[in-house]
mmCIF file of C-alpha atoms in Angstrom:
data_model
loop_
_atom_site.group_PDB
_atom_site.id
_atom_site.type_symbol
_atom_site.label_atom_id
_atom_site.label_comp_id
_atom_site.label_asym_id
_atom_site.label_seq_id
_atom_site.Cartn_x
_atom_site.Cartn_y
_atom_site.Cartn_z
ATOM 1 C CA MET F 196 4.087 -8.139 32.066
ATOM 2 C CA SER F 197 6.128 -5.701 29.981
ATOM 3 C CA ALA F 198 8.102 -7.293 27.162
ATOM 4 C CA PRO F 199 11.369 -5.902 25.747
ATOM 5 C CA MET F 200 11.791 -5.204 22.039
ATOM 6 C CA TYR F 201 14.506 -6.732 19.905
ATOM 7 C CA GLN F 202 15.509 -6.331 16.308
ATOM 8 C CA ALA F 203 14.374 -9.501 14.555
ATOM 9 C CA SER F 204 16.499 -12.016 12.674
ATOM 10 C CA PRO F 205 15.660 -14.516 9.912
ATOM 11 C CA ALA F 206 14.997 -17.125 12.612
ATOM 12 C CA ASP F 207 11.965 -15.085 13.752
ATOM 13 C CA GLY F 208 10.138 -15.374 10.414
ATOM 14 C CA ALA F 209 7.700 -18.126 11.393
ATOM 15 C CA GLU F 210 6.741 -16.459 14.687
ATOM 16 C CA ILE F 211 6.214 -13.079 13.002
ATOM 17 C CA LEU F 212 3.924 -14.758 10.473
ATOM 18 C CA ARG F 213 1.981 -16.484 13.240
ATOM 19 C CA ILE F 214 1.366 -13.173 14.975
ATOM 20 C CA LEU F 215 0.347 -11.385 11.767
ATOM 21 C CA GLU F 216 -2.304 -14.058 11.236
ATOM 22 C CA SER F 217 -3.429 -14.295 14.873
ATOM 23 C CA SER F 218 -6.365 -11.928 14.322
ATOM 24 C CA ALA F 219 -8.235 -10.275 11.483
ATOM 25 C CA ALA F 220 -9.381 -6.708 10.944
ATOM 26 C CA GLN F 221 -13.035 -6.571 11.980
ATOM 27 C CA GLY F 222 -15.911 -5.348 9.851
ATOM 28 C CA SER F 223 -18.284 -6.745 7.243
ATOM 29 C CA ILE F 224 -15.223 -8.470 5.760
ATOM 30 C CA GLU F 225 -12.767 -9.954 8.271
ATOM 31 C CA LEU F 226 -9.465 -9.586 6.471
ATOM 32 C CA ILE F 227 -5.900 -10.380 7.355
ATOM 33 C CA TYR F 228 -2.918 -8.802 5.644
ATOM 34 C CA THR F 229 -0.131 -11.350 5.829
ATOM 35 C CA ARG F 230 3.325 -12.186 4.497
ATOM 36 C CA ARG F 231 3.566 -15.845 3.551
ATOM 37 C CA PRO F 232 5.559 -18.030 3.395
ATOM 38 C CA ASP F 233 8.202 -16.265 5.551
ATOM 39 C CA ALA F 234 7.308 -12.908 7.101
ATOM 40 C CA TYR F 235 10.880 -11.824 7.832
ATOM 41 C CA ASP F 236 11.969 -12.602 4.283
ATOM 42 C CA SER F 237 8.891 -10.769 2.981
ATOM 43 C CA TYR F 238 9.910 -7.560 4.743
ATOM 44 C CA MET F 239 13.423 -7.913 3.335
ATOM 45 C CA LYS F 240 11.921 -7.934 -0.162
ATOM 46 C CA GLU F 241 10.516 -4.418 0.320
ATOM 47 C CA SER F 242 12.272 -1.647 -1.593
ATOM 48 C CA GLY F 243 14.451 0.470 0.640
ATOM 49 C CA GLU F 244 15.866 -0.598 3.985
ATOM 50 C CA ALA F 245 13.680 -2.772 6.196
ATOM 51 C CA ARG F 246 14.141 -3.238 9.947
ATOM 52 C CA VAL F 247 11.904 -5.754 11.710
ATOM 53 C CA PHE F 248 11.256 -5.933 15.447
ATOM 54 C CA VAL F 249 9.783 -8.532 17.773
ATOM 55 C CA SER F 250 8.613 -8.277 21.360
ATOM 56 C CA LYS F 251 9.222 -11.250 23.673
ATOM 57 C CA ASP F 252 7.965 -12.425 27.029
ATOM 58 C CA GLY F 253 10.712 -14.820 28.018
ATOM 59 C CA GLU F 254 11.084 -17.129 25.027
ATOM 60 C CA ARG F 255 7.616 -16.348 23.680
ATOM 61 C CA THR F 256 7.250 -13.884 20.807
ATOM 62 C CA VAL F 257 4.208 -11.745 21.579
ATOM 63 C CA GLY F 258 4.370 -8.786 19.185
ATOM 64 C CA THR F 259 5.971 -7.472 16.028
ATOM 65 C CA CYS F 260 6.336 -4.393 13.844
ATOM 66 C CA ALA F 261 8.611 -3.104 11.085
ATOM 67 C CA GLU F 262 10.200 0.102 9.851
ATOM 68 C CA ILE F 263 10.787 0.524 6.119
ATOM 69 C CA ILE F 264 13.009 3.438 5.117
ATOM 70 C CA ARG F 265 12.756 4.788 1.588
ATOM 71 C CA GLU F 266 13.662 7.827 -0.464
ATOM 72 C CA VAL F 267 10.577 9.853 -1.345
ATOM 73 C CA TYR F 268 9.797 13.283 -2.725
ATOM 74 C CA ILE F 269 8.670 15.943 -0.273
ATOM 75 C CA GLY F 270 8.330 19.495 -1.568
ATOM 76 C CA GLY F 271 10.046 18.429 -4.790
ATOM 77 C CA GLU F 272 13.181 17.378 -2.896
ATOM 78 C CA ILE F 273 14.506 13.894 -2.164
ATOM 79 C CA ARG F 274 13.971 13.015 1.499
ATOM 80 C CA LYS F 275 14.102 9.873 3.601
ATOM 81 C CA ALA F 276 10.840 8.675 5.099
ATOM 82 C CA ALA F 277 10.298 5.792 7.499
ATOM 83 C CA TYR F 278 7.062 3.855 7.099
ATOM 84 C CA ILE F 279 6.069 2.095 10.333
ATOM 85 C CA CYS F 280 3.983 -0.983 9.584
ATOM 86 C CA GLY F 281 3.017 -4.489 10.671
ATOM 87 C CA LEU F 282 2.232 -3.428 14.245
ATOM 88 C CA LYS F 283 0.635 -6.531 15.700
ATOM 89 C CA LYS F 284 0.134 -8.236 19.051
ATOM 90 C CA ASP F 285 -0.386 -11.973 19.419
ATOM 91 C CA ALA F 286 -4.160 -12.167 19.841
ATOM 92 C CA ALA F 287 -3.779 -15.026 22.345
ATOM 93 C CA TYR F 288 -1.397 -13.098 24.605
ATOM 94 C CA GLU F 289 -2.991 -11.285 27.537
ATOM 95 C CA GLY F 290 -0.006 -9.324 28.819
ATOM 96 C CA GLY F 291 1.525 -6.039 27.730
ATOM 97 C CA VAL F 292 3.557 -6.037 24.534
ATOM 98 C CA GLY F 293 6.282 -3.533 25.383
ATOM 99 C CA PHE F 294 5.858 -1.231 22.373
ATOM 100 C CA GLY F 295 7.460 1.487 24.434
ATOM 101 C CA VAL F 296 10.503 3.693 24.801
ATOM 102 C CA ARG F 297 13.080 1.137 23.704
ATOM 103 C CA LEU F 298 11.357 0.481 20.382
ATOM 104 C CA LEU F 299 10.797 4.163 19.703
ATOM 105 C CA ARG F 300 14.468 4.870 20.334
ATOM 106 C CA ASP F 301 15.375 2.084 17.911
ATOM 107 C CA PHE F 302 13.212 3.698 15.235
ATOM 108 C CA CYS F 303 15.125 6.979 15.437
ATOM 109 C CA ARG F 304 17.847 7.760 12.920
ATOM 110 C CA GLU F 305 19.495 11.062 12.120
ATOM 111 C CA ASP F 306 19.004 10.636 8.367
ATOM 112 C CA ILE F 307 15.206 10.186 8.513
ATOM 113 C CA ASP F 308 13.152 13.291 7.731
ATOM 114 C CA PHE F 309 9.628 11.972 8.138
ATOM 115 C CA TYR F 310 7.957 9.091 10.000
ATOM 116 C CA TYR F 311 4.483 7.845 9.169
ATOM 117 C CA CYS F 312 2.152 4.871 9.405
ATOM 118 C CA SER F 313 -1.230 3.777 8.078
ATOM 119 C CA VAL F 314 -4.115 2.438 10.150
ATOM 120 C CA VAL F 315 -7.187 0.798 8.625
ATOM 121 C CA ALA F 316 -10.388 2.284 10.022
ATOM 122 C CA ASP F 317 -11.461 -1.081 11.488
ATOM 123 C CA ASN F 318 -8.059 -1.880 13.028
ATOM 124 C CA THR F 319 -8.933 -0.871 16.570
ATOM 125 C CA GLU F 320 -6.082 -2.992 17.964
ATOM 126 C CA ALA F 321 -3.363 -0.888 16.302
ATOM 127 C CA GLN F 322 -5.183 2.316 17.159
ATOM 128 C CA ALA F 323 -5.300 1.291 20.831
ATOM 129 C CA MET F 324 -1.562 0.494 20.867
ATOM 130 C CA PHE F 325 -0.711 3.890 19.440
ATOM 131 C CA GLU F 326 -3.073 5.633 21.842
ATOM 132 C CA LYS F 327 -1.146 4.140 24.775
ATOM 133 C CA SER F 328 2.028 5.804 23.482
ATOM 134 C CA ARG F 329 0.598 9.307 23.117
ATOM 135 C CA ARG F 330 2.500 10.555 26.139
ATOM 136 C CA ILE F 331 5.765 9.621 24.409
ATOM 137 C CA ILE F 332 5.104 10.252 20.733
ATOM 138 C CA SER F 333 3.033 12.702 18.741
ATOM 139 C CA MET F 334 0.723 11.207 16.118
ATOM 140 C CA SER F 335 -1.493 13.260 13.859
ATOM 141 C CA PRO F 336 -3.553 12.133 10.846
ATOM 142 C CA PHE F 337 -2.549 13.974 7.702
ATOM 143 C CA VAL F 338 -4.588 12.292 4.978
ATOM 144 C CA GLU F 339 -7.456 9.865 4.471
ATOM 145 C CA TYR F 340 -6.630 7.047 2.101
ATOM 146 C CA LYS F 341 -8.843 4.590 0.233
ATOM 147 C CA THR F 342 -8.044 1.130 -1.060
ATOM 148 C CA TYR F 343 -10.326 -0.088 -3.842
ATOM 149 C CA ILE F 344 -10.818 -3.734 -4.839
ATOM 150 C CA LEU F 345 -12.388 -3.687 -8.297
ATOM 151 C CA SER F 346 -13.425 -6.002 -11.093
ATOM 152 C CA PRO F 347 -11.730 -5.480 -14.461
ATOM 153 C CA LYS F 348 -15.259 -5.609 -15.913
ATOM 154 C CA VAL F 349 -16.111 -2.214 -14.421
ATOM 155 C CA LYS F 350 -17.439 0.311 -16.880
ATOM 156 C CA VAL F 351 -15.245 3.395 -17.079
ATOM 157 C CA LYS F 352 -16.500 6.519 -18.832
ATOM 158 C CA ALA F 353 -13.585 7.550 -21.008
ATOM 159 C CA PRO F 354 -13.514 10.148 -23.802
ATOM 160 C CA LYS F 355 -12.739 9.291 -27.400
ATOM 161 C CA HIS F 356 -9.078 9.764 -28.129
ATOM 162 C CA SER F 357 -6.254 9.280 -30.605
ATOM 163 C CA LEU F 358 -3.676 8.264 -28.020
ATOM 164 C CA THR F 359 -1.739 4.988 -28.172
ATOM 165 C CA PHE F 360 -1.952 2.406 -25.404
ATOM 166 C CA ARG F 361 0.622 -0.360 -25.195
ATOM 167 C CA ARG F 362 2.725 -2.438 -22.866
ATOM 168 C CA ALA F 363 6.157 -1.042 -22.027
ATOM 169 C CA THR F 364 9.304 -2.739 -23.292
ATOM 170 C CA GLU F 365 12.890 -2.663 -22.128
ATOM 171 C CA THR F 366 13.596 0.151 -24.611
ATOM 172 C CA ASP F 367 11.194 2.352 -22.619
ATOM 173 C CA ARG F 368 13.116 1.955 -19.339
ATOM 174 C CA GLU F 369 14.962 5.277 -19.255
ATOM 175 C CA ARG F 370 12.147 7.550 -20.391
ATOM 176 C CA LEU F 371 9.619 5.722 -18.196
ATOM 177 C CA GLN F 372 11.850 6.306 -15.182
ATOM 178 C CA ASP F 373 12.254 9.975 -16.166
ATOM 179 C CA PHE F 374 8.487 10.376 -16.567
ATOM 180 C CA LEU F 375 7.729 8.865 -13.158
ATOM 181 C CA ASN F 376 10.335 10.978 -11.377
ATOM 182 C CA THR F 377 9.312 14.164 -13.191
ATOM 183 C CA GLU F 378 5.631 13.730 -12.310
ATOM 184 C CA GLY F 379 6.300 12.023 -8.975
ATOM 185 C CA LYS F 380 8.327 14.885 -7.553
ATOM 186 C CA LYS F 381 5.203 17.035 -7.850
ATOM 187 C CA LYS F 382 3.609 14.798 -5.176
ATOM 188 C CA ASP F 383 4.704 14.379 -1.583
ATOM 189 C CA LEU F 384 5.655 10.827 -0.458
ATOM 190 C CA PHE F 385 5.901 9.544 -4.042
ATOM 191 C CA PRO F 386 8.861 7.102 -4.152
ATOM 192 C CA VAL F 387 12.063 8.144 -5.870
ATOM 193 C CA ILE F 388 12.693 5.741 -8.747
ATOM 194 C CA GLN F 389 16.425 5.013 -8.898
ATOM 195 C CA SER F 390 15.966 1.618 -10.556
ATOM 196 C CA PHE F 391 13.016 -0.648 -11.262
ATOM 197 C CA ASP F 392 15.205 -3.513 -10.050
ATOM 198 C CA ALA F 393 14.683 -2.201 -6.491
ATOM 199 C CA PHE F 394 11.056 -3.397 -6.540
ATOM 200 C CA THR F 395 10.586 -7.143 -6.045
ATOM 201 C CA ASP F 396 8.575 -8.875 -8.796
ATOM 202 C CA LEU F 397 8.193 -5.638 -10.780
ATOM 203 C CA SER F 398 9.726 -5.156 -14.206
ATOM 204 C CA VAL F 399 9.511 -2.541 -16.941
ATOM 205 C CA GLU F 400 7.304 -4.965 -18.892
ATOM 206 C CA ASP F 401 4.703 -4.813 -16.081
ATOM 207 C CA PHE F 402 4.049 -1.158 -16.991
ATOM 208 C CA HIS F 403 1.523 0.011 -19.559
ATOM 209 C CA LEU F 404 1.888 3.323 -21.349
ATOM 210 C CA LEU F 405 -0.473 5.928 -22.741
ATOM 211 C CA LEU F 406 1.329 7.804 -25.484
ATOM 212 C CA ASP F 407 0.710 11.002 -27.412
ATOM 213 C CA GLY F 408 2.896 10.259 -30.389
ATOM 214 C CA GLU F 409 6.093 9.098 -28.708
ATOM 215 C CA ARG F 410 5.533 11.125 -25.546
ATOM 216 C CA ILE F 411 4.401 9.306 -22.387
ATOM 217 C CA VAL F 412 1.347 11.055 -20.905
ATOM 218 C CA ALA F 413 0.237 8.390 -18.404
ATOM 219 C CA THR F 414 1.349 5.039 -17.056
ATOM 220 C CA ALA F 415 0.471 2.308 -14.569
ATOM 221 C CA ALA F 416 1.968 -1.034 -13.606
ATOM 222 C CA LEU F 417 0.228 -4.326 -12.896
ATOM 223 C CA TRP F 418 2.275 -5.413 -9.892
ATOM 224 C CA ASN F 419 1.501 -8.852 -8.455
ATOM 225 C CA GLN F 420 3.113 -9.139 -5.018
ATOM 226 C CA THR F 421 1.166 -12.171 -3.836
ATOM 227 C CA ALA F 422 4.283 -14.380 -3.804
ATOM 228 C CA TYR F 423 5.424 -12.654 -0.605
ATOM 229 C CA LYS F 424 2.470 -10.689 0.844
ATOM 230 C CA GLN F 425 -1.225 -11.441 0.654
ATOM 231 C CA TYR F 426 -4.756 -10.549 1.643
ATOM 232 C CA VAL F 427 -6.866 -13.401 3.041
ATOM 233 C CA VAL F 428 -10.591 -13.154 3.791
ATOM 234 C CA LYS F 429 -11.230 -14.943 7.076
ATOM 235 C CA LYS F 430 -14.969 -14.388 7.295
ATOM 236 C CA TYR F 431 -17.875 -12.470 5.802
ATOM 237 C CA ARG F 432 -20.470 -10.840 8.042
ATOM 238 C CA GLY F 433 -23.925 -9.364 7.589
ATOM 239 C CA LEU F 434 -24.812 -8.294 4.060
ATOM 240 C CA MET F 435 -21.400 -9.332 2.749
ATOM 241 C CA LYS F 436 -22.098 -12.897 3.919
ATOM 242 C CA LEU F 437 -25.296 -12.903 1.873
ATOM 243 C CA ALA F 438 -23.513 -11.302 -1.069
ATOM 244 C CA ARG F 439 -20.974 -14.151 -1.074
ATOM 245 C CA PHE F 440 -23.731 -16.473 -2.329
ATOM 246 C CA ALA F 441 -24.746 -14.034 -5.091
ATOM 247 C CA ASN F 442 -21.463 -14.124 -7.022
ATOM 248 C CA PRO F 443 -23.035 -14.855 -10.424
ATOM 249 C CA LEU F 444 -25.277 -11.809 -10.052
ATOM 250 C CA LEU F 445 -22.382 -9.684 -8.801
ATOM 251 C CA SER F 446 -20.438 -10.541 -11.936
ATOM 252 C CA VAL F 447 -23.315 -9.392 -14.130
ATOM 253 C CA LEU F 448 -23.368 -6.115 -12.201
ATOM 254 C CA ARG F 449 -19.607 -5.683 -12.866
ATOM 255 C CA TYR F 450 -18.870 -6.180 -9.170
ATOM 256 C CA ILE F 451 -15.967 -8.340 -8.003
ATOM 257 C CA ARG F 452 -16.735 -11.984 -7.398
ATOM 258 C CA LEU F 453 -16.191 -12.257 -3.663
ATOM 259 C CA PRO F 454 -13.329 -14.688 -2.994
ATOM 260 C CA LYS F 455 -13.558 -17.838 -0.922
ATOM 261 C CA GLU F 456 -12.728 -17.651 2.750
ATOM 262 C CA ASN F 457 -9.249 -18.651 3.973
ATOM 263 C CA GLN F 458 -7.645 -18.491 0.544
ATOM 264 C CA PRO F 459 -5.125 -15.795 -0.471
ATOM 265 C CA LEU F 460 -6.444 -13.380 -3.079
ATOM 266 C CA ASP F 461 -4.623 -13.457 -6.409
ATOM 267 C CA PHE F 462 -4.546 -9.988 -7.949
ATOM 268 C CA PRO F 463 -2.267 -7.228 -9.216
ATOM 269 C CA MET F 464 -1.914 -3.823 -7.614
ATOM 270 C CA LEU F 465 -2.572 -1.044 -10.095
ATOM 271 C CA SER F 466 0.618 0.753 -9.121
ATOM 272 C CA PHE F 467 2.449 3.921 -10.155
ATOM 273 C CA PHE F 468 -0.852 5.233 -11.533
ATOM 274 C CA VAL F 469 0.387 8.564 -12.890
ATOM 275 C CA SER F 470 -0.753 10.985 -15.567
ATOM 276 C CA GLN F 471 0.939 14.113 -16.810
ATOM 277 C CA ASN F 472 -0.086 17.069 -14.640
ATOM 278 C CA ASP F 473 -2.851 14.927 -13.077
ATOM 279 C CA ASN F 474 -4.869 15.069 -16.291
ATOM 280 C CA GLN F 475 -8.225 13.461 -15.439
ATOM 281 C CA GLU F 476 -8.975 12.424 -19.006
ATOM 282 C CA TYR F 477 -5.667 10.567 -19.216
ATOM 283 C CA TYR F 478 -6.540 8.704 -15.998
ATOM 284 C CA ARG F 479 -9.907 7.662 -17.415
ATOM 285 C CA ILE F 480 -8.467 6.555 -20.750
ATOM 286 C CA LEU F 481 -5.634 4.621 -19.103
ATOM 287 C CA LEU F 482 -7.934 2.837 -16.638
ATOM 288 C CA ASN F 483 -10.395 1.973 -19.426
ATOM 289 C CA GLU F 484 -7.608 0.463 -21.522
ATOM 290 C CA ILE F 485 -5.653 -1.326 -18.820
ATOM 291 C CA LYS F 486 -8.702 -3.015 -17.289
ATOM 292 C CA ARG F 487 -8.972 -5.048 -20.507
ATOM 293 C CA GLU F 488 -5.421 -6.276 -19.961
ATOM 294 C CA ILE F 489 -6.212 -7.156 -16.352
ATOM 295 C CA ALA F 490 -9.291 -9.146 -17.410
ATOM 296 C CA LYS F 491 -7.096 -11.516 -19.430
ATOM 297 C CA SER F 492 -5.539 -12.958 -16.264
ATOM 298 C CA TYR F 493 -7.388 -11.752 -13.162
ATOM 299 C CA GLY F 494 -10.848 -11.394 -11.702
ATOM 300 C CA MET F 495 -9.927 -8.368 -9.596
ATOM 301 C CA PHE F 496 -7.337 -5.663 -9.092
ATOM 302 C CA VAL F 497 -6.459 -3.280 -6.246
ATOM 303 C CA ILE F 498 -5.595 0.404 -6.227
ATOM 304 C CA GLY F 499 -5.088 2.854 -3.384
ATOM 305 C CA LEU F 500 -5.207 6.646 -3.534
ATOM 306 C CA PRO F 501 -5.621 9.577 -1.136
ATOM 307 C CA ARG F 502 -9.213 10.731 -0.825
ATOM 308 C CA ASN F 503 -8.454 14.090 -2.458
ATOM 309 C CA HIS F 504 -6.610 12.659 -5.481
ATOM 310 C CA VAL F 505 -8.291 13.658 -8.749
ATOM 311 C CA ALA F 506 -8.613 10.002 -9.816
ATOM 312 C CA SER F 507 -10.434 9.090 -6.578
ATOM 313 C CA LEU F 508 -13.541 10.859 -7.857
ATOM 314 C CA MET F 509 -13.607 8.399 -10.749
ATOM 315 C CA LEU F 510 -12.955 5.352 -8.558
ATOM 316 C CA ASP F 511 -15.630 6.334 -6.027
ATOM 317 C CA HIS F 512 -18.309 5.785 -8.681
ATOM 318 C CA LEU F 513 -17.167 2.270 -9.596
ATOM 319 C CA PRO F 514 -18.744 -0.824 -7.969
ATOM 320 C CA GLY F 515 -16.327 -2.613 -5.656
ATOM 321 C CA VAL F 516 -15.063 -3.096 -2.111
ATOM 322 C CA ARG F 517 -13.448 -0.131 -0.339
ATOM 323 C CA PHE F 518 -11.294 0.093 2.757
ATOM 324 C CA GLU F 519 -10.812 3.366 4.591
ATOM 325 C CA THR F 520 -7.371 4.096 6.009
ATOM 326 C CA LYS F 521 -5.742 7.051 7.703
ATOM 327 C CA LEU F 522 -2.097 7.968 7.308
ATOM 328 C CA TYR F 523 -0.519 9.392 10.472
ATOM 329 C CA GLU F 524 2.593 11.478 10.841
ATOM 330 C CA ILE F 525 4.694 10.316 13.789
ATOM 331 C CA LYS F 526 6.998 12.653 15.691
ATOM 332 C CA LEU F 527 9.510 10.981 17.997
ATOM 333 C CA PRO F 528 11.063 12.960 20.854
ATOM 334 C CA TRP F 529 14.616 11.648 20.367
ATOM 335 C CA SER F 530 14.799 11.846 16.589
ATOM 336 C CA ALA F 531 16.808 14.402 14.674
ATOM 337 C CA GLN F 532 14.049 14.705 12.073
ATOM 338 C CA SER F 533 13.796 18.095 10.451
ATOM 339 C CA ASP F 534 10.724 20.270 10.308
ATOM 340 C CA THR F 535 9.802 18.529 7.060
ATOM 341 C CA THR F 536 6.055 18.635 6.471
ATOM 342 C CA VAL F 537 3.992 17.093 3.729
ATOM 343 C CA ASP F 538 1.352 18.920 1.740
ATOM 344 C CA GLN F 539 -1.840 17.158 2.821
ATOM 345 C CA ARG F 540 -3.603 18.291 -0.362
ATOM 346 C CA ASN F 541 -0.924 17.017 -2.700
ATOM 347 C CA ILE F 542 0.398 13.592 -1.737
ATOM 348 C CA GLN F 543 0.539 10.248 -3.512
ATOM 349 C CA PRO F 544 2.210 7.424 -1.603
ATOM 350 C CA GLU F 545 2.462 4.327 -3.789
ATOM 351 C CA CYS F 546 -0.239 1.792 -2.856
ATOM 352 C CA GLY F 547 2.072 -1.125 -3.567
ATOM 353 C CA LEU F 548 4.460 0.121 -0.876
ATOM 354 C CA LEU F 549 1.961 0.478 1.971
#
């Protein structure tokens, strides 16, 4: 039975959460990405403008998704991009979900220049839903993306240097914002930073700076978002199930200690990981320094980067858990979106906003 789509309200929060947790991404690690304690409220905490949708069969909520609209840089200019996320069907529902024409029309806005989504390689459910809509929408992958879960004990090969590493303070606010926007506009889909206050649970003091004299040459933030969105391991399979019982050895090998099942992971995202002109040495020095700060409070941290990012070469050689994702451009037939295109070789969407 086809189900109509409706824009959600705060009263739908519990049902949206139930659906998000109704099934896990398959693979050697069964993982759910969820938004406790209230899924609707969690989406409202995202920077930008969030619109949440639910699909209903009578009084029963059977599906959900969200559209988050943000200002980003594309070709060095400020554009509006809509990130489509949270596409989920109630795993116990056997009917159709109605992710069809009505929803796609609701997504469309004249002020949006670019629509995109991300799909984890193992998320066959979302892939199947999008495949069913291919006659209506055009979807094309434009970049492969990797999410890394790493231990702060990892050994990073960094050159000797005379740079200064320190935590940012309120007095750094203006020049930190200028640095991020100056470097960020060189990358497509990097978020425009109008104010740090726009990002829930992120402050200037969460940033760490690499300085050459008084000049910022690299920065990253330790952004803990687990108060309103979480990863939960539901089950380990195969070799990962065996590895779960080898945690002491994994720690010695500088690998993350695999978390317990059915408990939210507590970690920071290594966010806004930026160096001046993509200087690889700055990335290595910054990661080597900041991992010591992470180790004071956490047993793991998460970072996501496009496969072709210069820092990905460094991360690929570190022991940890990796998740492959593809970002897709979405073209909607009724939208007034321009011919805006992203440079597939030069993008950096912020991992904390995906």
